[in-house]
PDB file of C-alpha atoms in Angstrom:
ATOM      1  CA  MET K  68      -0.179  -0.159  -0.716  1.00  0.00           C
ATOM      2  CA  MET K  69       0.762   3.509  -0.291  1.00  0.00           C
ATOM      3  CA  SER K  70       2.842   5.199   2.532  1.00  0.00           C
ATOM      4  CA  ARG K  71       1.071   7.890   4.542  1.00  0.00           C
ATOM      5  CA  ARG K  72       3.423  10.406   2.397  1.00  0.00           C
ATOM      6  CA  VAL K  73       2.658   9.329  -0.744  1.00  0.00           C
ATOM      7  CA  VAL K  74      -1.138  10.000   0.351  1.00  0.00           C
ATOM      8  CA  GLY K  75      -0.576  13.300   2.352  1.00  0.00           C
ATOM      9  CA  PHE K  76       1.216  14.264  -1.444  1.00  0.00           C
ATOM     10  CA  LEU K  77      -1.240  13.864  -3.192  1.00  0.00           C
ATOM     11  CA  MET K  78      -4.476  14.332  -0.933  1.00  0.00           C
ATOM     12  CA  VAL K  79      -2.126  18.133  -1.213  1.00  0.00           C
ATOM     13  CA  LEU K  80      -2.145  18.098  -4.937  1.00  0.00           C
ATOM     14  CA  VAL K  81      -6.580  17.326  -5.221  1.00  0.00           C
ATOM     15  CA  PHE K  82      -6.620  20.522  -2.345  1.00  0.00           C
ATOM     16  CA  GLY K  83      -4.835  22.867  -4.688  1.00  0.00           C
ATOM     17  CA  ALA K  84      -6.152  22.028  -7.607  1.00  0.00           C
ATOM     18  CA  LEU K  85      -9.432  22.407  -6.099  1.00  0.00           C
ATOM     19  CA  ALA K  86      -8.888  24.926  -4.975  1.00  0.00           C
ATOM     20  CA  LEU K  87      -8.831  26.588  -8.566  1.00  0.00           C
ATOM     21  CA  ALA K  88     -11.235  24.680  -9.362  1.00  0.00           C
ATOM     22  CA  PRO K  89     -13.915  28.642  -9.415  1.00  0.00           C
ATOM     23  CA  ASP K  90     -11.311  29.560 -11.765  1.00  0.00           C
ATOM     24  CA  LEU K  91     -10.748  27.130 -13.790  1.00  0.00           C
ATOM     25  CA  VAL K  92     -14.679  25.645 -14.971  1.00  0.00           C
ATOM     26  CA  ASN K  93     -18.313  26.839 -15.414  1.00  0.00           C
ATOM     27  CA  PRO K  94     -19.670  28.307 -12.865  1.00  0.00           C
ATOM     28  CA  GLY K  95     -22.575  24.389 -14.344  1.00  0.00           C
ATOM     29  CA  LEU K  96     -19.410  22.161 -13.429  1.00  0.00           C
ATOM     30  CA  LEU K  97     -18.544  24.142  -9.503  1.00  0.00           C
ATOM     31  CA  PHE K  98     -22.053  23.213  -8.679  1.00  0.00           C
ATOM     32  CA  LEU K  99     -20.973  19.845  -9.043  1.00  0.00           C
ATOM     33  CA  ILE K 100     -17.827  20.077  -7.415  1.00  0.00           C
ATOM     34  CA  GLY K 101     -18.821  20.992  -4.391  1.00  0.00           C
ATOM     35  CA  LEU K 102     -22.334  18.635  -4.606  1.00  0.00           C
ATOM     36  CA  THR K 103     -19.962  16.255  -4.879  1.00  0.00           C
ATOM     37  CA  LEU K 104     -17.290  17.211  -2.104  1.00  0.00           C
ATOM     38  CA  ILE K 105     -20.372  17.240   0.462  1.00  0.00           C
ATOM     39  CA  GLN K 106     -21.367  13.190  -1.108  1.00  0.00           C
ATOM     40  CA  ALA K 107     -18.263  12.081  -0.530  1.00  0.00           C
ATOM     41  CA  VAL K 108     -18.278  13.955   3.671  1.00  0.00           C
ATOM     42  CA  PHE K 109     -21.786  12.119   3.790  1.00  0.00           C
ATOM     43  CA  ALA K 110     -20.537   8.556   2.055  1.00  0.00           C
ATOM     44  CA  LEU K 111     -17.533   8.821   4.898  1.00  0.00           C
ATOM     45  CA  SER K 112     -20.552   8.910   7.202  1.00  0.00           C
ATOM     46  CA  TRP K 113     -22.077   5.548   5.949  1.00  0.00           C
ATOM     47  CA  ASN K 114     -18.516   3.840   6.215  1.00  0.00           C
ATOM     48  CA  LEU K 115     -17.420   4.654   9.282  1.00  0.00           C
ATOM     49  CA  LEU K 116     -20.553   2.656  10.185  1.00  0.00           C
ATOM     50  CA  PHE K 117     -20.675  -0.148   8.058  1.00  0.00           C
ATOM     51  CA  GLY K 118     -17.034  -0.200   6.820  1.00  0.00           C
ATOM     52  CA  TYR K 119     -15.473   0.269  10.047  1.00  0.00           C
ATOM     53  CA  THR K 120     -18.063  -0.651  12.992  1.00  0.00           C
ATOM     54  CA  GLY K 121     -20.044  -3.317  11.278  1.00  0.00           C
ATOM     55  CA  LEU K 122     -23.288  -1.590  11.792  1.00  0.00           C
ATOM     56  CA  ALA K 123     -25.766  -1.386   8.838  1.00  0.00           C
ATOM     57  CA  SER K 124     -27.669   1.976   8.759  1.00  0.00           C
ATOM     58  CA  PHE K 125     -30.683   1.803   4.888  1.00  0.00           C
ATOM     59  CA  GLY K 126     -32.324   4.561   6.597  1.00  0.00           C
ATOM     60  CA  HIS K 127     -28.741   7.549   6.600  1.00  0.00           C
ATOM     61  CA  ALA K 128     -30.209  10.411   4.705  1.00  0.00           C
ATOM     62  CA  GLY K 129     -32.549  11.213   7.316  1.00  0.00           C
ATOM     63  CA  PHE K 130     -29.282  12.570   9.682  1.00  0.00           C
ATOM     64  CA  PHE K 131     -28.460  13.796   6.400  1.00  0.00           C
ATOM     65  CA  ALA K 132     -32.005  16.362   6.128  1.00  0.00           C
ATOM     66  CA  ILE K 133     -31.447  16.841  10.434  1.00  0.00           C
ATOM     67  CA  GLY K 134     -28.449  18.466   9.080  1.00  0.00           C
ATOM     68  CA  ALA K 135     -29.854  20.236   6.017  1.00  0.00           C
ATOM     69  CA  TYR K 136     -33.485  21.322   7.656  1.00  0.00           C
ATOM     70  CA  PHE K 137     -32.043  23.184  10.477  1.00  0.00           C
ATOM     71  CA  THR K 138     -28.813  25.182   8.674  1.00  0.00           C
ATOM     72  CA  GLY K 139     -31.828  26.436   5.978  1.00  0.00           C
ATOM     73  CA  ALA K 140     -34.448  26.818   8.041  1.00  0.00           C
ATOM     74  CA  MET K 141     -31.880  29.431  10.401  1.00  0.00           C
ATOM     75  CA  LEU K 142     -30.228  30.872   7.666  1.00  0.00           C
ATOM     76  CA  ARG K 143     -34.396  31.393   6.173  1.00  0.00           C
ATOM     77  CA  TYR K 144     -35.289  32.943   8.995  1.00  0.00           C
ATOM     78  CA  THR K 145     -32.389  34.797   9.873  1.00  0.00           C
ATOM     79  CA  VAL K 146     -31.681  32.980  13.546  1.00  0.00           C
ATOM     80  CA  PRO K 147     -29.021  35.277  15.549  1.00  0.00           C
ATOM     81  CA  ILE K 148     -26.934  31.696  15.755  1.00  0.00           C
ATOM     82  CA  PRO K 149     -22.945  32.431  13.681  1.00  0.00           C
ATOM     83  CA  PHE K 150     -22.912  30.013  11.093  1.00  0.00           C
ATOM     84  CA  LEU K 151     -19.607  28.289  12.311  1.00  0.00           C
ATOM     85  CA  GLY K 152     -22.239  27.417  14.781  1.00  0.00           C
ATOM     86  CA  MET K 153     -25.160  25.937  13.262  1.00  0.00           C
ATOM     87  CA  LEU K 154     -23.290  24.016  11.623  1.00  0.00           C
ATOM     88  CA  VAL K 155     -21.797  23.137  15.073  1.00  0.00           C
ATOM     89  CA  ILE K 156     -25.784  22.788  16.913  1.00  0.00           C
ATOM     90  CA  ALA K 157     -26.242  20.623  12.893  1.00  0.00           C
ATOM     91  CA  ALA K 158     -23.724  17.822  14.194  1.00  0.00           C
ATOM     92  CA  GLY K 159     -24.826  17.698  18.018  1.00  0.00           C
ATOM     93  CA  LEU K 160     -28.443  17.490  16.778  1.00  0.00           C
ATOM     94  CA  GLY K 161     -28.106  14.606  14.030  1.00  0.00           C
ATOM     95  CA  ALA K 162     -25.443  13.113  17.338  1.00  0.00           C
ATOM     96  CA  LEU K 163     -28.295  13.489  19.327  1.00  0.00           C
ATOM     97  CA  VAL K 164     -30.515  11.657  17.411  1.00  0.00           C
ATOM     98  CA  ALA K 165     -28.701   8.835  16.375  1.00  0.00           C
ATOM     99  CA  CYS K 166     -28.004   8.439  20.390  1.00  0.00           C
ATOM    100  CA  LEU K 167     -31.506   8.273  20.954  1.00  0.00           C
ATOM    101  CA  ILE K 168     -31.565   5.052  18.412  1.00  0.00           C
ATOM    102  CA  GLY K 169     -28.617   3.542  19.417  1.00  0.00           C
ATOM    103  CA  LEU K 170     -30.177   3.575  23.054  1.00  0.00           C
ATOM    104  CA  VAL K 171     -32.969   1.092  22.475  1.00  0.00           C
ATOM    105  CA  ALA K 172     -32.138  -0.660  19.255  1.00  0.00           C
ATOM    106  CA  LEU K 173     -28.317  -1.514  19.323  1.00  0.00           C
ATOM    107  CA  ARG K 174     -28.769  -3.310  22.351  1.00  0.00           C
ATOM    108  CA  ARG K 175     -31.847  -4.902  20.839  1.00  0.00           C
ATOM    109  CA  LEU K 176     -31.373  -5.239  17.090  1.00  0.00           C
ATOM    110  CA  ALA K 177     -28.467  -5.504  15.244  1.00  0.00           C
ATOM    111  CA  GLY K 178     -28.419  -5.831  11.008  1.00  0.00           C
ATOM    112  CA  ILE K 179     -30.940  -6.318   8.333  1.00  0.00           C
ATOM    113  CA  PHE K 180     -33.343  -5.607  11.723  1.00  0.00           C
ATOM    114  CA  LEU K 181     -31.343  -2.972  12.316  1.00  0.00           C
ATOM    115  CA  ALA K 182     -31.355  -0.782   8.790  1.00  0.00           C
ATOM    116  CA  VAL K 183     -35.020  -1.236   8.258  1.00  0.00           C
ATOM    117  CA  LEU K 184     -35.512   0.047  11.501  1.00  0.00           C
ATOM    118  CA  THR K 185     -33.408   3.426  10.289  1.00  0.00           C
ATOM    119  CA  VAL K 186     -35.257   3.379   6.946  1.00  0.00           C
ATOM    120  CA  ALA K 187     -38.097   3.201   9.113  1.00  0.00           C
ATOM    121  CA  LEU K 188     -37.175   7.239  11.191  1.00  0.00           C
ATOM    122  CA  THR K 189     -36.256   8.215   8.302  1.00  0.00           C
ATOM    123  CA  GLU K 190     -39.954   7.980   6.725  1.00  0.00           C
ATOM    124  CA  VAL K 191     -41.241   9.546   9.174  1.00  0.00           C
ATOM    125  CA  LEU K 192     -39.249  12.040   9.475  1.00  0.00           C
ATOM    126  CA  GLY K 193     -40.270  12.900   6.288  1.00  0.00           C
ATOM    127  CA  ARG K 194     -43.640  12.928   6.589  1.00  0.00           C
ATOM    128  CA  LEU K 195     -43.667  14.830   9.626  1.00  0.00           C
ATOM    129  CA  ILE K 196     -41.386  17.721   7.221  1.00  0.00           C
ATOM    130  CA  SER K 197     -43.672  17.406   4.557  1.00  0.00           C
ATOM    131  CA  TYR K 198     -46.663  17.983   7.216  1.00  0.00           C
ATOM    132  CA  SER K 199     -45.071  21.484   8.844  1.00  0.00           C
ATOM    133  CA  PRO K 200     -45.678  24.717   6.998  1.00  0.00           C
ATOM    134  CA  ALA K 201     -42.223  26.412   8.535  1.00  0.00           C
ATOM    135  CA  LEU K 202     -39.898  24.156   6.364  1.00  0.00           C
ATOM    136  CA  GLY K 203     -41.556  24.619   4.114  1.00  0.00           C
ATOM    137  CA  GLU K 204     -43.719  21.297   3.408  1.00  0.00           C
ATOM    138  CA  HIS K 205     -43.731  19.302   0.283  1.00  0.00           C
ATOM    139  CA  ASP K 206     -42.630  22.225  -2.256  1.00  0.00           C
ATOM    140  CA  GLY K 207     -39.549  22.016   0.540  1.00  0.00           C
ATOM    141  CA  LEU K 208     -37.180  25.285   1.999  1.00  0.00           C
ATOM    142  CA  GLY K 209     -36.028  27.360  -1.052  1.00  0.00           C
ATOM    143  CA  ASN K 210     -34.782  30.703  -1.319  1.00  0.00           C
ATOM    144  CA  ILE K 211     -31.991  29.354   1.413  1.00  0.00           C
ATOM    145  CA  PRO K 212     -29.394  33.146   1.712  1.00  0.00           C
ATOM    146  CA  ARG K 213     -25.625  32.686   1.968  1.00  0.00           C
ATOM    147  CA  PRO K 214     -23.387  33.118   5.334  1.00  0.00           C
ATOM    148  CA  LYS K 215     -21.891  35.802   6.434  1.00  0.00           C
ATOM    149  CA  ILE K 216     -19.128  34.404   8.775  1.00  0.00           C
ATOM    150  CA  GLY K 217     -18.280  37.202  11.605  1.00  0.00           C
ATOM    151  CA  LEU K 218     -14.352  36.449  12.722  1.00  0.00           C
ATOM    152  CA  VAL K 219     -11.989  38.772  14.799  1.00  0.00           C
ATOM    153  CA  LEU K 220     -10.861  40.900  12.628  1.00  0.00           C
ATOM    154  CA  TRP K 221     -12.857  40.538   9.629  1.00  0.00           C
ATOM    155  CA  ASP K 222     -15.881  39.529   9.108  1.00  0.00           C
ATOM    156  CA  LEU K 223     -16.200  36.485   5.696  1.00  0.00           C
ATOM    157  CA  ASP K 224     -18.374  36.663   3.190  1.00  0.00           C
ATOM    158  CA  LEU K 225     -19.441  33.292   1.091  1.00  0.00           C
ATOM    159  CA  THR K 226     -22.724  34.732  -0.402  1.00  0.00           C
ATOM    160  CA  SER K 227     -21.180  34.095  -3.766  1.00  0.00           C
ATOM    161  CA  SER K 228     -20.738  31.259  -5.311  1.00  0.00           C
ATOM    162  CA  ARG K 229     -16.692  31.163  -5.997  1.00  0.00           C
ATOM    163  CA  ALA K 230     -16.335  31.972  -2.184  1.00  0.00           C
ATOM    164  CA  TYR K 231     -18.397  29.367   0.450  1.00  0.00           C
ATOM    165  CA  PHE K 232     -16.556  26.910  -2.570  1.00  0.00           C
ATOM    166  CA  LEU K 233     -13.882  27.410  -0.853  1.00  0.00           C
ATOM    167  CA  PHE K 234     -15.088  27.289   2.545  1.00  0.00           C
ATOM    168  CA  LEU K 235     -16.695  24.186   1.468  1.00  0.00           C
ATOM    169  CA  LEU K 236     -13.752  22.675   0.084  1.00  0.00           C
ATOM    170  CA  CYS K 237     -11.783  23.684   3.316  1.00  0.00           C
ATOM    171  CA  ALA K 238     -14.527  22.146   5.651  1.00  0.00           C
ATOM    172  CA  CYS K 239     -14.871  18.794   3.657  1.00  0.00           C
ATOM    173  CA  SER K 240     -11.473  18.552   3.426  1.00  0.00           C
ATOM    174  CA  LEU K 241     -11.390  19.700   8.018  1.00  0.00           C
ATOM    175  CA  ILE K 242     -14.477  16.441   7.919  1.00  0.00           C
ATOM    176  CA  THR K 243     -11.861  14.187   5.998  1.00  0.00           C
ATOM    177  CA  ALA K 244      -8.944  14.602   8.032  1.00  0.00           C
ATOM    178  CA  ALA K 245     -10.637  14.430  11.569  1.00  0.00           C
ATOM    179  CA  LEU K 246     -12.508  11.541   9.909  1.00  0.00           C
ATOM    180  CA  TRP K 247      -9.004   9.843   8.962  1.00  0.00           C
ATOM    181  CA  TRP K 248      -6.745  10.159  12.040  1.00  0.00           C
ATOM    182  CA  LEU K 249     -10.299   9.203  14.046  1.00  0.00           C
ATOM    183  CA  VAL K 250     -10.591   5.242  11.808  1.00  0.00           C
ATOM    184  CA  HIS K 251      -6.532   4.792  12.808  1.00  0.00           C
ATOM    185  CA  SER K 252      -6.521   5.913  16.111  1.00  0.00           C
ATOM    186  CA  ARG K 253      -7.113   3.311  19.040  1.00  0.00           C
ATOM    187  CA  THR K 254     -11.132   3.455  19.157  1.00  0.00           C
ATOM    188  CA  GLY K 255     -10.950   3.437  15.036  1.00  0.00           C
ATOM    189  CA  ARG K 256      -9.369   0.159  15.717  1.00  0.00           C
ATOM    190  CA  VAL K 257     -11.813  -0.507  18.768  1.00  0.00           C
ATOM    191  CA  PHE K 258     -13.849  -0.215  15.901  1.00  0.00           C
ATOM    192  CA  GLN K 259     -12.538  -2.510  13.664  1.00  0.00           C
ATOM    193  CA  ALA K 260     -11.941  -5.856  16.199  1.00  0.00           C
ATOM    194  CA  ILE K 261     -15.933  -5.275  17.384  1.00  0.00           C
ATOM    195  CA  ARG K 262     -16.523  -5.920  13.278  1.00  0.00           C
ATOM    196  CA  GLN K 263     -14.276  -8.481  12.934  1.00  0.00           C
ATOM    197  CA  ASP K 264     -15.067 -10.372  15.951  1.00  0.00           C
ATOM    198  CA  ALA K 265     -17.968  -8.476  18.087  1.00  0.00           C
ATOM    199  CA  ASP K 266     -18.165 -11.941  20.738  1.00  0.00           C
ATOM    200  CA  ARG K 267     -14.711 -11.524  20.503  1.00  0.00           C
ATOM    201  CA  ALA K 268     -14.378  -8.179  20.796  1.00  0.00           C
ATOM    202  CA  ALA K 269     -16.612  -7.961  24.422  1.00  0.00           C
ATOM    203  CA  PHE K 270     -14.024 -11.105  25.790  1.00  0.00           C
ATOM    204  CA  LEU K 271     -11.502  -9.197  25.257  1.00  0.00           C
ATOM    205  CA  GLY K 272     -12.871  -6.517  28.109  1.00  0.00           C
ATOM    206  CA  ILE K 273     -14.488  -4.039  25.385  1.00  0.00           C
ATOM    207  CA  ASN K 274     -17.506  -2.518  25.856  1.00  0.00           C
ATOM    208  CA  VAL K 275     -19.258  -3.587  22.133  1.00  0.00           C
ATOM    209  CA  ALA K 276     -22.655  -1.618  22.993  1.00  0.00           C
ATOM    210  CA  ARG K 277     -20.559   1.337  23.695  1.00  0.00           C
ATOM    211  CA  TYR K 278     -18.301   1.728  20.847  1.00  0.00           C
ATOM    212  CA  ARG K 279     -21.246   1.149  18.678  1.00  0.00           C
ATOM    213  CA  LEU K 280     -23.186   3.886  20.331  1.00  0.00           C
ATOM    214  CA  LEU K 281     -20.548   5.522  19.391  1.00  0.00           C
ATOM    215  CA  SER K 282     -19.811   5.327  16.496  1.00  0.00           C
ATOM    216  CA  PHE K 283     -22.992   5.670  15.551  1.00  0.00           C
ATOM    217  CA  MET K 284     -23.326   8.736  17.608  1.00  0.00           C
ATOM    218  CA  ILE K 285     -20.330   9.883  15.062  1.00  0.00           C
ATOM    219  CA  SER K 286     -21.149   8.361  12.166  1.00  0.00           C
ATOM    220  CA  GLY K 287     -25.108  10.021  12.237  1.00  0.00           C
ATOM    221  CA  GLY K 288     -22.764  13.860  13.944  1.00  0.00           C
ATOM    222  CA  VAL K 289     -21.134  14.066  10.612  1.00  0.00           C
ATOM    223  CA  ALA K 290     -24.024  13.635   7.832  1.00  0.00           C
ATOM    224  CA  ALA K 291     -26.024  15.944   9.092  1.00  0.00           C
ATOM    225  CA  MET K 292     -23.221  18.272   9.261  1.00  0.00           C
ATOM    226  CA  ALA K 293     -22.448  17.238   4.557  1.00  0.00           C
ATOM    227  CA  GLY K 294     -26.856  18.120   4.963  1.00  0.00           C
ATOM    228  CA  GLY K 295     -25.338  22.101   6.896  1.00  0.00           C
ATOM    229  CA  LEU K 296     -23.045  22.524   4.103  1.00  0.00           C
ATOM    230  CA  PHE K 297     -25.436  21.074   1.892  1.00  0.00           C
ATOM    231  CA  ALA K 298     -28.141  23.423   2.906  1.00  0.00           C
ATOM    232  CA  PRO K 299     -26.139  27.187   1.133  1.00  0.00           C
ATOM    233  CA  TRP K 300     -24.213  25.481  -1.021  1.00  0.00           C
ATOM    234  CA  THR K 301     -27.749  24.453  -3.316  1.00  0.00           C
ATOM    235  CA  ARG K 302     -30.154  26.968  -1.213  1.00  0.00           C
ATOM    236  CA  ILE K 303     -32.789  25.280  -1.527  1.00  0.00           C
ATOM    237  CA  VAL K 304     -33.203  21.547   0.450  1.00  0.00           C
ATOM    238  CA  THR K 305     -36.871  18.832  -0.348  1.00  0.00           C
ATOM    239  CA  LEU K 306     -38.255  15.807   0.664  1.00  0.00           C
ATOM    240  CA  ASP K 307     -35.723  14.327  -2.242  1.00  0.00           C
ATOM    241  CA  GLU K 308     -33.177  14.870   0.950  1.00  0.00           C
ATOM    242  CA  VAL K 309     -35.047  12.232   3.174  1.00  0.00           C
ATOM    243  CA  ASN K 310     -36.862   9.071   1.278  1.00  0.00           C
ATOM    244  CA  TRP K 311     -35.291   6.532   1.426  1.00  0.00           C
ATOM    245  CA  LEU K 312     -33.514   6.714  -2.318  1.00  0.00           C
ATOM    246  CA  ALA K 313     -31.427   9.593  -0.797  1.00  0.00           C
ATOM    247  CA  SER K 314     -29.857   6.940   2.084  1.00  0.00           C
ATOM    248  CA  THR K 315     -28.814   4.897  -1.010  1.00  0.00           C
ATOM    249  CA  GLN K 316     -26.433   7.593  -2.051  1.00  0.00           C
ATOM    250  CA  PRO K 317     -23.498   6.832   0.583  1.00  0.00           C
ATOM    251  CA  ILE K 318     -24.325   2.980   0.439  1.00  0.00           C
ATOM    252  CA  LEU K 319     -23.251   3.230  -3.821  1.00  0.00           C
ATOM    253  CA  ASN K 320     -20.403   5.597  -2.997  1.00  0.00           C
ATOM    254  CA  THR K 321     -18.770   3.101  -0.695  1.00  0.00           C
ATOM    255  CA  LEU K 322     -19.111  -0.180  -2.810  1.00  0.00           C
ATOM    256  CA  LEU K 323     -18.833   1.631  -6.375  1.00  0.00           C
ATOM    257  CA  GLY K 324     -15.122   2.963  -4.630  1.00  0.00           C
ATOM    258  CA  GLY K 325     -14.112   0.003  -1.484  1.00  0.00           C
ATOM    259  CA  VAL K 326     -16.222  -0.845   1.810  1.00  0.00           C
ATOM    260  CA  GLY K 327     -12.899  -2.162   2.753  1.00  0.00           C
ATOM    261  CA  SER K 328     -10.980   0.974   2.420  1.00  0.00           C
ATOM    262  CA  PHE K 329     -11.445   5.100   3.615  1.00  0.00           C
ATOM    263  CA  TRP K 330     -11.070   6.358   0.487  1.00  0.00           C
ATOM    264  CA  GLY K 331     -13.167   4.388  -1.603  1.00  0.00           C
ATOM    265  CA  PRO K 332     -16.418   6.444  -0.552  1.00  0.00           C
ATOM    266  CA  VAL K 333     -14.986   9.399  -1.796  1.00  0.00           C
ATOM    267  CA  VAL K 334     -13.452   8.307  -4.749  1.00  0.00           C
ATOM    268  CA  GLY K 335     -16.975   5.878  -6.004  1.00  0.00           C
ATOM    269  CA  ALA K 336     -18.446   9.155  -5.532  1.00  0.00           C
ATOM    270  CA  VAL K 337     -15.925  11.376  -7.551  1.00  0.00           C
ATOM    271  CA  ALA K 338     -16.414   8.331 -10.032  1.00  0.00           C
ATOM    272  CA  PHE K 339     -20.667   7.692  -9.481  1.00  0.00           C
ATOM    273  CA  THR K 340     -20.354  12.218 -10.294  1.00  0.00           C
ATOM    274  CA  LEU K 341     -17.849  12.019 -13.493  1.00  0.00           C
ATOM    275  CA  ILE K 342     -21.062   8.243 -14.707  1.00  0.00           C
ATOM    276  CA  ASN K 343     -24.028  10.938 -13.505  1.00  0.00           C
ATOM    277  CA  TYR K 344     -22.804  13.659 -16.106  1.00  0.00           C
ATOM    278  CA  TRP K 345     -21.757  12.322 -18.740  1.00  0.00           C
ATOM    279  CA  THR K 346     -24.771  10.186 -18.685  1.00  0.00           C
ATOM    280  CA  ARG K 347     -26.809  13.406 -18.557  1.00  0.00           C
ATOM    281  CA  THR K 348     -27.397  13.573 -23.162  1.00  0.00           C
ATOM    282  CA  PHE K 349     -28.702  10.290 -23.089  1.00  0.00           C
ATOM    283  CA  VAL K 350     -32.818  11.301 -21.692  1.00  0.00           C
ATOM    284  CA  GLY K 351     -34.576   8.515 -20.039  1.00  0.00           C
ATOM    285  CA  LEU K 352     -31.922   6.465 -20.653  1.00  0.00           C
ATOM    286  CA  SER K 353     -29.644   7.814 -18.162  1.00  0.00           C
ATOM    287  CA  GLU K 354     -30.763   6.520 -15.107  1.00  0.00           C
ATOM    288  CA  ILE K 355     -30.321   2.217 -17.131  1.00  0.00           C
ATOM    289  CA  VAL K 356     -26.725   3.948 -18.464  1.00  0.00           C
ATOM    290  CA  ILE K 357     -26.110   4.882 -15.148  1.00  0.00           C
ATOM    291  CA  GLY K 358     -27.797   2.011 -12.876  1.00  0.00           C
ATOM    292  CA  GLY K 359     -26.804  -1.412 -14.799  1.00  0.00           C
ATOM    293  CA  THR K 360     -22.475   0.700 -15.269  1.00  0.00           C
ATOM    294  CA  LEU K 361     -22.619   0.870 -11.899  1.00  0.00           C
ATOM    295  CA  VAL K 362     -23.409  -3.533 -11.919  1.00  0.00           C
ATOM    296  CA  LEU K 363     -21.466  -3.939 -14.639  1.00  0.00           C
ATOM    297  CA  VAL K 364     -18.323  -2.175 -12.394  1.00  0.00           C
ATOM    298  CA  ILE K 365     -20.064  -3.948  -8.818  1.00  0.00           C
ATOM    299  CA  ILE K 366     -19.249  -8.305 -10.642  1.00  0.00           C
ATOM    300  CA  ALA K 367     -16.071  -6.924 -12.368  1.00  0.00           C
ATOM    301  CA  ALA K 368     -14.338  -5.076  -8.550  1.00  0.00           C
ATOM    302  CA  PRO K 369     -16.983  -7.030  -5.673  1.00  0.00           C
ATOM    303  CA  THR K 370     -13.955  -4.942  -4.455  1.00  0.00           C
ATOM    304  CA  GLY K 371     -15.152  -1.840  -5.556  1.00  0.00           C
ATOM    305  CA  ILE K 372     -12.712   0.529  -7.691  1.00  0.00           C
ATOM    306  CA  ILE K 373      -9.628   0.604  -4.936  1.00  0.00           C
ATOM    307  CA  GLY K 374     -10.413  -2.974  -4.849  1.00  0.00           C
ATOM    308  CA  LEU K 375      -9.506  -3.092  -8.290  1.00  0.00           C
ATOM    309  CA  LEU K 376      -6.642  -0.818  -8.697  1.00  0.00           C
ATOM    310  CA  HIS K 377      -5.615  -3.032  -6.030  1.00  0.00           C
ATOM    311  CA  THR K 378      -5.195  -6.500  -7.546  1.00  0.00           C
ATOM    312  CA  ILE K 379      -3.334  -4.531 -11.258  1.00  0.00           C
ATOM    313  CA  ARG K 380      -0.697  -2.882  -8.805  1.00  0.00           C
ATOM    314  CA  ASN K 381      -0.426  -6.796  -7.565  1.00  0.00           C
ATOM    315  CA  TRP K 382      -0.140  -7.863 -10.771  1.00  0.00           C
ATOM    316  CA  VAL K 383       1.774  -5.434 -12.421  1.00  0.00           C
ATOM    317  CA  PHE K 384       4.107  -5.604  -9.443  1.00  0.00           C
ATOM    318  CA  GLN K 385       3.942  -9.891 -10.626  1.00  0.00           C
ATOM    319  CA  ARG K 386       5.127  -9.446 -13.567  1.00  0.00           C
ATOM    320  CA  THR K 387       7.858  -6.817 -13.115  1.00  0.00           C
ATOM    321  CA  ALA K 388       9.188  -9.293 -10.753  1.00  0.00           C
ATOM    322  CA  GLY K 389       8.428 -12.671 -12.770  1.00  0.00           C
ATOM    323  CA  LYS K 390      10.810 -10.923 -14.940  1.00  0.00           C
ATOM    324  CA  GLY K 391      13.518  -9.949 -12.785  1.00  0.00           C
ATOM    325  CA  GLY K 392      14.477 -13.098 -10.779  1.00  0.00           C
ATOM    326  CA  THR K 393      16.060 -12.425  -8.463  1.00  0.00           C
ATOM    327  CA  HIS K 394      13.376  -9.736  -7.520  1.00  0.00           C
ATOM    328  CA  GLU K 395      11.869 -10.327  -3.708  1.00  0.00           C
ATOM    329  CA  ARG K 396       8.262 -10.444  -3.972  1.00  0.00           C
ATOM    330  CA  LEU K 397       6.157  -7.632  -3.021  1.00  0.00           C
ATOM    331  CA  PRO K 398       4.272  -7.129   0.249  1.00  0.00           C
TER     332      PRO K 398
END
């Protein structure tokens, strides 16, 4: 595998290229890139729960919608709370809802039952929003203004697309870095031990229920923060962000990129956006083309794009080592 130094260097290059995007691409492409950043963070939150802890949530869009509707409503009705405070509160609400669900569900349900429960609760949330005039009911919450951030020495105006995109890039990068640190910390190793064998982890003295709840809360909080970043970028939040189809987005991104890799959801989000963009002209056939492409990729590479790249790399190394004769086989 690539060393952390190489990965860090590549991330710096990608960050620099994205920072130049507002000056290099048209507004439509910039909008799609911003959505991809948000979807990547959303998928990372789901992968923390499934790929690292072994818990499935098929209703993860509920947490995303909590953050999106909360931040959108606060900005729409000009509630005097700093925007950064709104994001923190949105993350806290997502974590709180996940905690309440986890306290009830994680002690009694697991596997497919927990996944179905999250779907049901997300549908209930969507129904409640549809009857709330303050949240736009079926029409959604529109005309969401972009914020201004008051700092110590100056005010940061994020009302333009360029300014908010740069803020979005920095925010998503910091969230990704925090998740990277988490999964490589002692807590992340405990999550992986629970995913591999919960009974053995409990035998070793790990409080499995507590760590599962912690993973669920962090995942819900990150998903809600992604939703909080989403609302000012799109400037509208609708019930499309709550339904079960929205919950499949992080799942597809993770499966497409690779469940067993931290960067799999990010790669999957980028790949899904590219597939969707390239098939946009297939009127009436776009969904079929996207679905067929995803099926072919998953069949050809069950471990996702990251796994396929590792397989190709290992094959090339083996071929190179075989021609060299005396070279050692690379791990």
